[in-house]
């Protein structure tokens, strides 16, 4: 049987390649933004959308940004649904909405992690897409839905704000082991 110019076997083979090659990257993206259980659900939903819209998934290097943009939308949908449930409740058996600190479970924080956490959500996302997800700014722009030039400016400003926060931390007086200023 043919579907949109491809046989079913070709569709399945293409999807399996996407899954094998990009599943770890999409899962990593989701894990950095939510808890492991929800991350697995987001990845499953992302690849379900990819299967349904396989003809829309770019080939080659364009597939990862497309999948990450889809995962980002899935995460946003889940946040909106949780916010709605929190506002109106789900009746007498409502499950409380639990928000988690993304850094929960981290034993120690470096100055970089602390400064990164103080950045705004847009700055964190721009830096994470480049540093953690390894995307080229052009690909990251596709994920967040803006032009490459706009994303480049966002990333530059985010780096500058992060550097400013790190410099401010370096300027603070040191404290010795007994808590006294040095």
PDB file of C-alpha atoms in Angstrom:
ATOM      1  CA  UNK A   1       0.000   0.000   0.000  1.00  0.00           C
ATOM      2  CA  UNK A   2       1.212   3.517  -0.752  1.00  0.00           C
ATOM      3  CA  UNK A   3       0.721   6.501   1.510  1.00  0.00           C
ATOM      4  CA  UNK A   4       1.780   9.941   0.277  1.00  0.00           C
ATOM      5  CA  UNK A   5       4.304   8.540  -2.195  1.00  0.00           C
ATOM      6  CA  UNK A   6       5.869   6.074   0.257  1.00  0.00           C
ATOM      7  CA  UNK A   7       5.089   2.468   0.899  1.00  0.00           C
ATOM      8  CA  UNK A   8       4.095   1.438   4.393  1.00  0.00           C
ATOM      9  CA  UNK A   9       7.431  -0.363   4.746  1.00  0.00           C
ATOM     10  CA  UNK A  10       9.303   2.837   3.847  1.00  0.00           C
ATOM     11  CA  UNK A  11       7.259   4.800   6.388  1.00  0.00           C
ATOM     12  CA  UNK A  12       7.983   2.278   9.115  1.00  0.00           C
ATOM     13  CA  UNK A  13      11.684   2.181   8.231  1.00  0.00           C
ATOM     14  CA  UNK A  14      11.959   5.979   8.291  1.00  0.00           C
ATOM     15  CA  UNK A  15      10.144   6.216  11.614  1.00  0.00           C
ATOM     16  CA  UNK A  16      12.327   3.500  13.134  1.00  0.00           C
ATOM     17  CA  UNK A  17      15.459   5.386  12.011  1.00  0.00           C
ATOM     18  CA  UNK A  18      14.123   8.591  13.586  1.00  0.00           C
ATOM     19  CA  UNK A  19      13.359   6.721  16.800  1.00  0.00           C
ATOM     20  CA  UNK A  20      16.729   4.979  17.011  1.00  0.00           C
ATOM     21  CA  UNK A  21      18.780   8.042  16.119  1.00  0.00           C
ATOM     22  CA  UNK A  22      16.896  10.801  17.928  1.00  0.00           C
ATOM     23  CA  UNK A  23      15.048   9.200  20.856  1.00  0.00           C
ATOM     24  CA  UNK A  24      17.975   9.775  23.280  1.00  0.00           C
ATOM     25  CA  UNK A  25      18.251  13.453  22.315  1.00  0.00           C
ATOM     26  CA  UNK A  26      14.495  14.079  22.616  1.00  0.00           C
ATOM     27  CA  UNK A  27      14.399  12.243  25.958  1.00  0.00           C
ATOM     28  CA  UNK A  28      17.354  14.285  27.225  1.00  0.00           C
ATOM     29  CA  UNK A  29      15.565  17.479  26.201  1.00  0.00           C
ATOM     30  CA  UNK A  30      12.421  16.431  28.080  1.00  0.00           C
ATOM     31  CA  UNK A  31      14.324  15.226  31.169  1.00  0.00           C
ATOM     32  CA  UNK A  32      15.966  18.629  31.546  1.00  0.00           C
ATOM     33  CA  UNK A  33      12.535  20.217  31.685  1.00  0.00           C
ATOM     34  CA  UNK A  34      10.394  17.837  33.745  1.00  0.00           C
ATOM     35  CA  UNK A  35      10.463  14.726  35.917  1.00  0.00           C
ATOM     36  CA  UNK A  36      11.378  11.327  34.397  1.00  0.00           C
ATOM     37  CA  UNK A  37       7.838   9.937  34.275  1.00  0.00           C
ATOM     38  CA  UNK A  38       6.426  12.971  32.515  1.00  0.00           C
ATOM     39  CA  UNK A  39       9.481  13.139  30.239  1.00  0.00           C
ATOM     40  CA  UNK A  40       8.778   9.605  28.999  1.00  0.00           C
ATOM     41  CA  UNK A  41       5.159  10.581  28.316  1.00  0.00           C
ATOM     42  CA  UNK A  42       6.256  13.717  26.451  1.00  0.00           C
ATOM     43  CA  UNK A  43       8.646  11.691  24.286  1.00  0.00           C
ATOM     44  CA  UNK A  44       5.927   9.130  23.537  1.00  0.00           C
ATOM     45  CA  UNK A  45       3.522  11.915  22.542  1.00  0.00           C
ATOM     46  CA  UNK A  46       6.224  13.592  20.454  1.00  0.00           C
ATOM     47  CA  UNK A  47       6.948  10.459  18.463  1.00  0.00           C
ATOM     48  CA  UNK A  48       3.213   9.768  18.113  1.00  0.00           C
ATOM     49  CA  UNK A  49       2.869  13.167  16.442  1.00  0.00           C
ATOM     50  CA  UNK A  50       5.924  12.370  14.310  1.00  0.00           C
ATOM     51  CA  UNK A  51       4.320   9.110  13.160  1.00  0.00           C
ATOM     52  CA  UNK A  52       1.023  10.808  12.300  1.00  0.00           C
ATOM     53  CA  UNK A  53       2.773  13.650  10.488  1.00  0.00           C
ATOM     54  CA  UNK A  54       5.798  11.765   9.165  1.00  0.00           C
ATOM     55  CA  UNK A  55       5.529  13.480   5.784  1.00  0.00           C
ATOM     56  CA  UNK A  56       5.987  16.837   7.590  1.00  0.00           C
ATOM     57  CA  UNK A  57       9.105  15.750   9.507  1.00  0.00           C
ATOM     58  CA  UNK A  58      12.131  17.192   7.697  1.00  0.00           C
ATOM     59  CA  UNK A  59      14.798  14.807   6.530  1.00  0.00           C
ATOM     60  CA  UNK A  60      18.416  14.975   7.641  1.00  0.00           C
ATOM     61  CA  UNK A  61      19.492  17.583  10.170  1.00  0.00           C
ATOM     62  CA  UNK A  62      16.048  19.199  10.199  1.00  0.00           C
ATOM     63  CA  UNK A  63      14.423  16.263  12.002  1.00  0.00           C
ATOM     64  CA  UNK A  64      15.861  16.971  15.473  1.00  0.00           C
ATOM     65  CA  UNK A  65      14.713  20.609  15.666  1.00  0.00           C
ATOM     66  CA  UNK A  66      11.262  19.533  14.429  1.00  0.00           C
ATOM     67  CA  UNK A  67      11.036  16.846  17.121  1.00  0.00           C
ATOM     68  CA  UNK A  68      12.282  19.204  19.851  1.00  0.00           C
ATOM     69  CA  UNK A  69       9.763  21.857  18.792  1.00  0.00           C
ATOM     70  CA  UNK A  70       7.059  19.194  19.012  1.00  0.00           C
ATOM     71  CA  UNK A  71       8.297  18.109  22.460  1.00  0.00           C
ATOM     72  CA  UNK A  72       8.309  21.741  23.580  1.00  0.00           C
ATOM     73  CA  UNK A  73       4.671  22.071  22.514  1.00  0.00           C
ATOM     74  CA  UNK A  74       3.785  18.845  24.341  1.00  0.00           C
ATOM     75  CA  UNK A  75       5.405  20.193  27.520  1.00  0.00           C
ATOM     76  CA  UNK A  76       3.529  23.491  27.157  1.00  0.00           C
ATOM     77  CA  UNK A  77       0.238  21.634  26.665  1.00  0.00           C
ATOM     78  CA  UNK A  78       0.882  19.609  29.823  1.00  0.00           C
ATOM     79  CA  UNK A  79       1.725  22.758  31.818  1.00  0.00           C
ATOM     80  CA  UNK A  80      -1.457  24.456  30.626  1.00  0.00           C
ATOM     81  CA  UNK A  81      -3.520  21.391  31.511  1.00  0.00           C
ATOM     82  CA  UNK A  82      -1.937  21.235  34.980  1.00  0.00           C
ATOM     83  CA  UNK A  83      -2.586  24.952  35.498  1.00  0.00           C
ATOM     84  CA  UNK A  84      -6.207  24.507  34.458  1.00  0.00           C
ATOM     85  CA  UNK A  85      -6.642  21.531  36.800  1.00  0.00           C
ATOM     86  CA  UNK A  86      -5.109  23.542  39.622  1.00  0.00           C
ATOM     87  CA  UNK A  87      -7.452  26.453  38.951  1.00  0.00           C
ATOM     88  CA  UNK A  88     -10.711  24.585  38.533  1.00  0.00           C
ATOM     89  CA  UNK A  89      -9.942  21.197  40.032  1.00  0.00           C
ATOM     90  CA  UNK A  90     -11.029  17.829  38.730  1.00  0.00           C
ATOM     91  CA  UNK A  91     -13.871  17.296  41.147  1.00  0.00           C
ATOM     92  CA  UNK A  92     -13.778  15.365  44.412  1.00  0.00           C
ATOM     93  CA  UNK A  93     -10.975  13.060  43.245  1.00  0.00           C
ATOM     94  CA  UNK A  94      -8.652  15.774  41.980  1.00  0.00           C
ATOM     95  CA  UNK A  95      -4.972  14.960  41.995  1.00  0.00           C
ATOM     96  CA  UNK A  96      -2.955  17.797  43.462  1.00  0.00           C
ATOM     97  CA  UNK A  97      -0.590  19.470  41.027  1.00  0.00           C
ATOM     98  CA  UNK A  98       2.987  19.222  42.229  1.00  0.00           C
ATOM     99  CA  UNK A  99       5.545  21.588  40.816  1.00  0.00           C
ATOM    100  CA  UNK A 100       9.133  20.461  41.058  1.00  0.00           C
ATOM    101  CA  UNK A 101      12.346  22.385  41.120  1.00  0.00           C
ATOM    102  CA  UNK A 102      14.292  21.354  38.001  1.00  0.00           C
ATOM    103  CA  UNK A 103      17.409  21.147  40.161  1.00  0.00           C
ATOM    104  CA  UNK A 104      15.726  18.842  42.708  1.00  0.00           C
ATOM    105  CA  UNK A 105      17.956  15.994  43.698  1.00  0.00           C
ATOM    106  CA  UNK A 106      21.189  17.763  42.866  1.00  0.00           C
ATOM    107  CA  UNK A 107      23.531  17.358  45.833  1.00  0.00           C
ATOM    108  CA  UNK A 108      25.717  20.365  45.136  1.00  0.00           C
ATOM    109  CA  UNK A 109      25.386  23.408  42.925  1.00  0.00           C
ATOM    110  CA  UNK A 110      28.255  25.135  41.250  1.00  0.00           C
ATOM    111  CA  UNK A 111      28.345  28.871  40.735  1.00  0.00           C
ATOM    112  CA  UNK A 112      27.390  28.273  37.112  1.00  0.00           C
ATOM    113  CA  UNK A 113      24.319  26.237  38.046  1.00  0.00           C
ATOM    114  CA  UNK A 114      23.233  28.876  40.548  1.00  0.00           C
ATOM    115  CA  UNK A 115      23.671  31.684  38.035  1.00  0.00           C
ATOM    116  CA  UNK A 116      21.891  29.657  35.355  1.00  0.00           C
ATOM    117  CA  UNK A 117      18.956  29.107  37.715  1.00  0.00           C
ATOM    118  CA  UNK A 118      18.668  32.859  38.284  1.00  0.00           C
ATOM    119  CA  UNK A 119      18.266  33.536  34.561  1.00  0.00           C
ATOM    120  CA  UNK A 120      14.808  34.040  33.098  1.00  0.00           C
ATOM    121  CA  UNK A 121      13.077  31.130  31.371  1.00  0.00           C
ATOM    122  CA  UNK A 122      13.762  32.493  27.878  1.00  0.00           C
ATOM    123  CA  UNK A 123      17.483  32.899  28.615  1.00  0.00           C
ATOM    124  CA  UNK A 124      17.737  29.424  30.134  1.00  0.00           C
ATOM    125  CA  UNK A 125      15.974  27.879  27.161  1.00  0.00           C
ATOM    126  CA  UNK A 126      18.218  29.630  24.633  1.00  0.00           C
ATOM    127  CA  UNK A 127      21.385  28.524  26.408  1.00  0.00           C
ATOM    128  CA  UNK A 128      20.124  24.983  27.034  1.00  0.00           C
ATOM    129  CA  UNK A 129      19.191  24.416  23.402  1.00  0.00           C
ATOM    130  CA  UNK A 130      22.708  25.334  22.336  1.00  0.00           C
ATOM    131  CA  UNK A 131      24.799  23.945  25.204  1.00  0.00           C
ATOM    132  CA  UNK A 132      22.840  20.912  26.394  1.00  0.00           C
ATOM    133  CA  UNK A 133      20.949  19.890  23.288  1.00  0.00           C
ATOM    134  CA  UNK A 134      23.849  20.707  20.973  1.00  0.00           C
ATOM    135  CA  UNK A 135      21.738  22.584  18.448  1.00  0.00           C
ATOM    136  CA  UNK A 136      23.053  25.119  15.994  1.00  0.00           C
ATOM    137  CA  UNK A 137      21.379  28.512  16.601  1.00  0.00           C
ATOM    138  CA  UNK A 138      19.483  28.091  13.315  1.00  0.00           C
ATOM    139  CA  UNK A 139      18.048  24.783  14.584  1.00  0.00           C
ATOM    140  CA  UNK A 140      17.291  26.237  18.011  1.00  0.00           C
ATOM    141  CA  UNK A 141      15.388  29.070  16.322  1.00  0.00           C
ATOM    142  CA  UNK A 142      13.168  26.453  14.688  1.00  0.00           C
ATOM    143  CA  UNK A 143      12.485  24.868  18.094  1.00  0.00           C
ATOM    144  CA  UNK A 144      11.355  28.123  19.715  1.00  0.00           C
ATOM    145  CA  UNK A 145       9.579  29.407  16.619  1.00  0.00           C
ATOM    146  CA  UNK A 146      11.539  32.539  15.773  1.00  0.00           C
ATOM    147  CA  UNK A 147      13.980  33.645  13.095  1.00  0.00           C
ATOM    148  CA  UNK A 148      17.639  32.662  13.291  1.00  0.00           C
ATOM    149  CA  UNK A 149      18.604  36.326  13.734  1.00  0.00           C
ATOM    150  CA  UNK A 150      16.174  36.790  16.623  1.00  0.00           C
ATOM    151  CA  UNK A 151      17.448  33.641  18.294  1.00  0.00           C
ATOM    152  CA  UNK A 152      21.072  34.728  17.842  1.00  0.00           C
ATOM    153  CA  UNK A 153      20.279  37.983  19.653  1.00  0.00           C
ATOM    154  CA  UNK A 154      18.457  36.078  22.435  1.00  0.00           C
ATOM    155  CA  UNK A 155      21.394  33.713  22.865  1.00  0.00           C
ATOM    156  CA  UNK A 156      23.915  36.575  22.900  1.00  0.00           C
ATOM    157  CA  UNK A 157      21.923  38.464  25.527  1.00  0.00           C
ATOM    158  CA  UNK A 158      21.437  35.303  27.586  1.00  0.00           C
ATOM    159  CA  UNK A 159      25.196  34.640  27.556  1.00  0.00           C
ATOM    160  CA  UNK A 160      25.851  38.225  28.608  1.00  0.00           C
ATOM    161  CA  UNK A 161      23.339  38.036  31.473  1.00  0.00           C
ATOM    162  CA  UNK A 162      24.877  34.751  32.620  1.00  0.00           C
ATOM    163  CA  UNK A 163      28.362  36.290  32.510  1.00  0.00           C
ATOM    164  CA  UNK A 164      27.108  39.301  34.487  1.00  0.00           C
ATOM    165  CA  UNK A 165      25.629  37.017  37.160  1.00  0.00           C
ATOM    166  CA  UNK A 166      28.873  35.051  37.388  1.00  0.00           C
ATOM    167  CA  UNK A 167      30.902  38.280  37.635  1.00  0.00           C
ATOM    168  CA  UNK A 168      28.604  39.558  40.385  1.00  0.00           C
ATOM    169  CA  UNK A 169      29.176  36.327  42.328  1.00  0.00           C
ATOM    170  CA  UNK A 170      32.961  36.735  41.938  1.00  0.00           C
ATOM    171  CA  UNK A 171      32.747  40.269  43.361  1.00  0.00           C
ATOM    172  CA  UNK A 172      31.014  39.141  46.559  1.00  0.00           C
ATOM    173  CA  UNK A 173      33.244  38.900  49.641  1.00  0.00           C
ATOM    174  CA  UNK A 174      34.630  35.452  50.372  1.00  0.00           C
ATOM    175  CA  UNK A 175      33.624  33.615  53.528  1.00  0.00           C
ATOM    176  CA  UNK A 176      36.053  31.321  55.341  1.00  0.00           C
ATOM    177  CA  UNK A 177      35.173  27.916  56.781  1.00  0.00           C
ATOM    178  CA  UNK A 178      34.099  29.452  60.126  1.00  0.00           C
ATOM    179  CA  UNK A 179      31.720  31.871  58.412  1.00  0.00           C
ATOM    180  CA  UNK A 180      33.932  34.952  58.802  1.00  0.00           C
ATOM    181  CA  UNK A 181      34.696  37.317  55.946  1.00  0.00           C
ATOM    182  CA  UNK A 182      38.154  37.132  54.451  1.00  0.00           C
TER     183      UNK A 182
END
